[in-house]
Amino acid sequence: MTPFAGFGHQLRFVLRLDRVRGSVWFAAMIGVVLASALSVLSLYGTVAERQIYAQVATADAALKAIAGPGYGLAAAEPTEGAVVMNEVEMYTYVAFALMSVFMLVRHTRAEEDGDRAELVRAAPIGRLAPLAAAGTWVALLNVVIGIGLAIAMTVVGLPVAGSIAFAAAGVGLGLVFVGITAVTAQVASSARSARSTASATLGAFFILRAVGDIGSGRLSWLSPLGWAQSVRPYADERWWVLGLLLATAVALFGAAVTLSARRDLGAGILPQRPGRTEASPRLDGPLALALRLQRGSVIGWGVGMLISGYFLGLIADQADQLAENDAVAQILDQAGQGSITESYLATMMLMMAIIATGYTVSSMLRPRGEERDGRASPVLATPVGRRRWLFDHAAVAAGGTFLIMALCGLGAGIGYATSTGDAGQVLPLLASALTMVSPMLVLGAFAAALIGVRPGWSAIAWAGVAVVAVIGYLGETLNLPQWARDVSPFTHVPLVPAVPFDLLPVALLAAVTVALAGVAAVGISHRDIG
Amino acid sequence: MTTAISLEGVVKTFGSTQALDGLDLEVRTGEVHAYLGPNGAGKSVTIRILLGLIRQDRGRVELLGGDPWRDAVALHRRLAYVPGDVSLWPNLSGGEIIDYFARLRGDLDTRRRDDLIERFELDPRKRASTYSKGNRQKVALVTALSSSAELIILDEPTSGLDPLMETIFQDCIREMASEGRTILLSSHILAEVEKLCDRVTIIRQGRAVQSGTLSDLRTTTRTSMTVSTDEPITGLEDLEGVHSFRRDVDHVHFEVDDPAIAEVMRHLAGLGIRSLVSRPPTLEELFLREYGDEPVDG
């Protein structure tokens, strides 16, 4: 039988599974980009407004780190397209990449973990057909969203060529991540580790290009995110870069297919060492088990946050140099009460905290996974109470959140000290990072409350993360009203070190956390364990 | 005689599905009690109620003298449980998982554990993700059987074991029974139950349809016989209590209500019996009678 036999059946099958999910990605991505573009167009309708925007944007290190080099902003009369790109381009690319990671793992490694792949492989289906079908489907979804995006951008009045270039760069990056994820799905030994390895790769690419964009730009060429931006939509498009993205995607997917043909179903490429004959004496309760199960992910996040913090701190002193123009410095100063460097660092810390909320929520949702997979019942059939079981997991989620944020603050402080020789920012940045823990815990407690009261809906906790990310990253771009921004707990937290620490909002957020934890405790004690 | 488990008129509904519909169940202290029923009859739901994982909508439940929902933690010190579908942490080794559960119960007997690991031929160093269904089941069995719990609840514990391991499992259950422990064994494997159990409760569609010792159940039923004689057999099919009479080339087959056996034997004695095979009804036949013509998994 040929290795691709049954490809058509398999493709129709995954299409059937993803009717809803695919539509949600399509609607959410096009909806958010479209709304952002419309908002930017109304905010910066005149050339004069765009000139002021361009002056600030090219001088603001925080904006450069988040948004990129801002191609076309340096022109005497920046176009609408250039401003829109500076506001929405990076998020769009990141969304394409994340969609590819989640969708591809779902149809490859996750199927093997769930033993369903065995059923499929036992049918007259070629060995490589499931991977090929999954890759084809996710690539197709990328292309469909890309077409929708190009049409949407054209409809709001932006030039056709730029709109196509923008959408094509997004699709190109999405395809690169189809390739990267296809490889991690072969190398990793579980869906979780395939997903986190691919996401960590995205994080590394983001940091590479953030550092590159603030500096000389050379580092950005090591990152496919940097390539996608180098297509320069609406700013003298460089079409050939798309070829680079496509070639990389094809090479990676080819590598994944080769790896897949060489390994056993359900196994990873990385070998598994034999385990212990007896448990370590420390493995003596649900807390110890939760720690043991999450050790890897806490270490991974901790290292990632430390390195990211280091680089963001390292380039902080360039914030001042970028803003040497006095007029621009004044505008930036109005944003916060502190210096330009301080407001840059505070903004970065906020952005990192929103990303790290992904850890908090995924860690807090672990007990739900334990319950769904049938591992909670045997534990709860021992003398372990339900509340203790849930709160031991919560303790690991909260402790891990403190730890990775402390590492992020520490990294930023050390990075800053490395480039300026001034170690005086280490403690303020640590304080800044730890202040950010309070809104993160609100989202974690929200996840716990869902587990307590409506376990079937606990995935809504991820919608919470999506909402705070949109408010945090796109609040300005979308010109959201204040009441809408107030929905996010991150809106209320003081941006140390740009503003002084304020206990009241932090205490209020802690009170909300405690209230949600109370709901979780009552809920878990009264419901059926499923 | 004290009671370890007692349920009276227990009702449990999930949405529009009636899982338990007035269930009665009584397990006496120190007995091996079989809990029999086809898939979907409500066996696992009953066990989840006994473990305090879910709460009944109506009815009275008592476990070891307490309320399984209210006193869950205290009661769980005294029981061990083997789930039907064993799911383990993929990154932990079997040995780690066995020790973890023992410590949760505060009850780690290393000698007993090592003995069971050896008897079940389990490799405790392998990670759970590489275990087969049978090996996952062995981990759960070693966990429960190495405990000193006074009540052991097993939910279809042998569905993934090979016949050799099943024999070892039966030996272990007999040993535990001889120590005076109470065992609730849910199963749809009738042969296994027949060999081990003192008493049986049969559940169907959320209700107990029969309960008693195996011989109790059998007296209410029939014995199967296959006979061949020198003289032709006549008139037997007309006797009171003879059913399903069927004639072969040189044998006759029939079922007879147990009270009518004496009369049948008198009738056959004068005909010169050459061979006679008599068999008590298997639980399969009890089952079939209970469930009539409906498919067993209905």
Short mmCIF file of N, CA and C in Angstrom, two decimals, chain A residues 466-525:
data_model
loop_
_atom_site.label_atom_id
_atom_site.label_comp_id
_atom_site.label_asym_id
_atom_site.label_seq_id
_atom_site.Cartn_x
_atom_site.Cartn_y
_atom_site.Cartn_z
N ALA A 466 -7.70 35.44 26.00
CA ALA A 466 -7.79 36.12 24.71
C ALA A 466 -8.31 37.55 24.90
N VAL A 467 -9.31 37.71 25.79
CA VAL A 467 -9.88 39.04 26.01
C VAL A 467 -8.84 39.99 26.61
N VAL A 468 -8.11 39.55 27.65
CA VAL A 468 -7.13 40.47 28.24
C VAL A 468 -5.99 40.75 27.26
N ALA A 469 -5.68 39.78 26.39
CA ALA A 469 -4.62 40.02 25.40
C ALA A 469 -5.08 41.07 24.39
N VAL A 470 -6.33 40.94 23.92
CA VAL A 470 -6.84 41.94 22.96
C VAL A 470 -6.88 43.32 23.61
N ILE A 471 -7.38 43.38 24.87
CA ILE A 471 -7.46 44.67 25.54
C ILE A 471 -6.06 45.24 25.78
N GLY A 472 -5.14 44.38 26.22
CA GLY A 472 -3.80 44.84 26.54
C GLY A 472 -3.00 45.26 25.32
N TYR A 473 -3.06 44.45 24.26
CA TYR A 473 -2.23 44.74 23.09
C TYR A 473 -2.93 45.66 22.10
N LEU A 474 -4.24 45.53 22.00
CA LEU A 474 -4.96 46.25 20.94
C LEU A 474 -5.91 47.30 21.48
N GLY A 475 -5.91 47.53 22.79
CA GLY A 475 -6.84 48.50 23.38
C GLY A 475 -6.74 49.87 22.71
N GLU A 476 -5.51 50.34 22.51
CA GLU A 476 -5.29 51.64 21.86
C GLU A 476 -5.69 51.57 20.39
N THR A 477 -5.18 50.55 19.71
CA THR A 477 -5.44 50.41 18.28
C THR A 477 -6.93 50.38 17.99
N LEU A 478 -7.67 49.62 18.82
CA LEU A 478 -9.11 49.48 18.59
C LEU A 478 -9.88 50.67 19.14
N ASN A 479 -9.15 51.56 19.88
CA ASN A 479 -9.80 52.71 20.49
C ASN A 479 -10.98 52.27 21.37
N LEU A 480 -10.74 51.25 22.18
CA LEU A 480 -11.81 50.71 23.02
C LEU A 480 -12.22 51.73 24.07
N PRO A 481 -13.53 51.80 24.39
CA PRO A 481 -13.98 52.70 25.47
C PRO A 481 -13.41 52.23 26.81
N GLN A 482 -13.33 53.14 27.76
CA GLN A 482 -12.69 52.83 29.03
C GLN A 482 -13.38 51.67 29.75
N TRP A 483 -14.73 51.65 29.70
CA TRP A 483 -15.42 50.58 30.43
C TRP A 483 -15.03 49.21 29.91
N ALA A 484 -14.79 49.14 28.60
CA ALA A 484 -14.39 47.85 28.02
C ALA A 484 -12.99 47.49 28.50
N ARG A 485 -12.09 48.48 28.55
CA ARG A 485 -10.73 48.19 29.03
C ARG A 485 -10.74 47.80 30.49
N ASP A 486 -11.69 48.35 31.24
CA ASP A 486 -11.77 48.05 32.67
C ASP A 486 -12.11 46.59 32.95
N VAL A 487 -12.63 45.90 31.92
CA VAL A 487 -12.95 44.48 32.10
C VAL A 487 -11.68 43.69 32.44
N SER A 488 -10.55 44.10 31.87
CA SER A 488 -9.31 43.36 32.08
C SER A 488 -8.67 43.75 33.41
N PRO A 489 -8.33 42.77 34.23
CA PRO A 489 -7.66 43.12 35.50
C PRO A 489 -6.32 43.82 35.28
N PHE A 490 -5.71 43.60 34.10
CA PHE A 490 -4.42 44.24 33.84
C PHE A 490 -4.55 45.76 33.69
N THR A 491 -5.76 46.24 33.37
CA THR A 491 -5.97 47.68 33.22
C THR A 491 -5.77 48.40 34.56
N HIS A 492 -6.00 47.67 35.65
CA HIS A 492 -6.04 48.34 36.95
C HIS A 492 -4.73 48.30 37.71
N VAL A 493 -3.78 47.51 37.21
CA VAL A 493 -2.57 47.30 37.99
C VAL A 493 -1.59 48.46 37.72
N PRO A 494 -0.92 48.98 38.76
CA PRO A 494 0.01 50.08 38.55
C PRO A 494 1.22 49.64 37.73
N LEU A 495 1.59 50.44 36.72
CA LEU A 495 2.70 50.10 35.83
C LEU A 495 4.03 50.51 36.45
N VAL A 496 4.44 49.79 37.49
CA VAL A 496 5.74 50.00 38.10
C VAL A 496 6.80 49.61 37.07
N PRO A 497 7.93 50.29 36.88
CA PRO A 497 8.41 51.44 37.63
C PRO A 497 8.02 52.79 37.04
N ALA A 498 7.18 52.83 36.00
CA ALA A 498 6.83 54.12 35.40
C ALA A 498 5.98 54.94 36.37
N VAL A 499 5.14 54.27 37.15
CA VAL A 499 4.36 54.96 38.17
C VAL A 499 4.67 54.28 39.50
N PRO A 500 4.49 55.00 40.61
CA PRO A 500 4.79 54.37 41.91
C PRO A 500 3.80 53.25 42.23
N PHE A 501 4.25 52.32 43.04
CA PHE A 501 3.39 51.20 43.45
C PHE A 501 2.19 51.73 44.23
N ASP A 502 1.03 51.15 43.96
CA ASP A 502 -0.20 51.57 44.66
C ASP A 502 -0.84 50.31 45.23
N LEU A 503 -1.02 50.26 46.51
CA LEU A 503 -1.50 49.03 47.15
C LEU A 503 -2.97 48.76 46.85
N LEU A 504 -3.77 49.83 46.78
CA LEU A 504 -5.23 49.63 46.70
C LEU A 504 -5.66 48.73 45.53
N PRO A 505 -5.27 49.06 44.27
CA PRO A 505 -5.73 48.18 43.17
C PRO A 505 -5.23 46.75 43.32
N VAL A 506 -4.00 46.60 43.81
CA VAL A 506 -3.46 45.25 43.98
C VAL A 506 -4.27 44.48 45.03
N ALA A 507 -4.63 45.19 46.12
CA ALA A 507 -5.42 44.54 47.16
C ALA A 507 -6.80 44.17 46.63
N LEU A 508 -7.37 45.05 45.81
CA LEU A 508 -8.70 44.75 45.25
C LEU A 508 -8.64 43.53 44.34
N LEU A 509 -7.59 43.46 43.51
CA LEU A 509 -7.44 42.29 42.63
C LEU A 509 -7.26 41.02 43.46
N ALA A 510 -6.51 41.13 44.57
CA ALA A 510 -6.34 39.98 45.45
C ALA A 510 -7.69 39.56 46.03
N ALA A 511 -8.52 40.55 46.37
CA ALA A 511 -9.83 40.24 46.93
C ALA A 511 -10.69 39.50 45.90
N VAL A 512 -10.62 39.94 44.65
CA VAL A 512 -11.37 39.25 43.58
C VAL A 512 -10.88 37.81 43.45
N THR A 513 -9.55 37.65 43.52
CA THR A 513 -8.98 36.29 43.43
C THR A 513 -9.53 35.40 44.54
N VAL A 514 -9.53 35.95 45.76
CA VAL A 514 -10.01 35.16 46.90
C VAL A 514 -11.48 34.80 46.72
N ALA A 515 -12.28 35.78 46.25
CA ALA A 515 -13.71 35.52 46.05
C ALA A 515 -13.91 34.40 45.03
N LEU A 516 -13.16 34.46 43.92
CA LEU A 516 -13.29 33.42 42.88
C LEU A 516 -12.83 32.07 43.42
N ALA A 517 -11.78 32.09 44.25
CA ALA A 517 -11.32 30.83 44.85
C ALA A 517 -12.40 30.26 45.77
N GLY A 518 -13.13 31.15 46.46
CA GLY A 518 -14.22 30.70 47.31
C GLY A 518 -15.32 30.02 46.48
N VAL A 519 -15.63 30.62 45.34
CA VAL A 519 -16.62 30.02 44.44
C VAL A 519 -16.14 28.63 44.01
N ALA A 520 -14.85 28.54 43.69
CA ALA A 520 -14.28 27.25 43.27
C ALA A 520 -14.42 26.23 44.39
N ALA A 521 -14.13 26.64 45.64
CA ALA A 521 -14.17 25.71 46.77
C ALA A 521 -15.58 25.19 47.01
N VAL A 522 -16.55 26.11 46.97
CA VAL A 522 -17.95 25.70 47.19
C VAL A 522 -18.39 24.79 46.04
N GLY A 523 -18.04 25.20 44.81
CA GLY A 523 -18.46 24.43 43.64
C GLY A 523 -17.93 23.00 43.67
N ILE A 524 -16.63 22.85 43.94
CA ILE A 524 -16.02 21.52 43.85
C ILE A 524 -16.56 20.61 44.95
N SER A 525 -17.01 21.20 46.07
CA SER A 525 -17.52 20.36 47.16
C SER A 525 -18.93 19.86 46.88
#
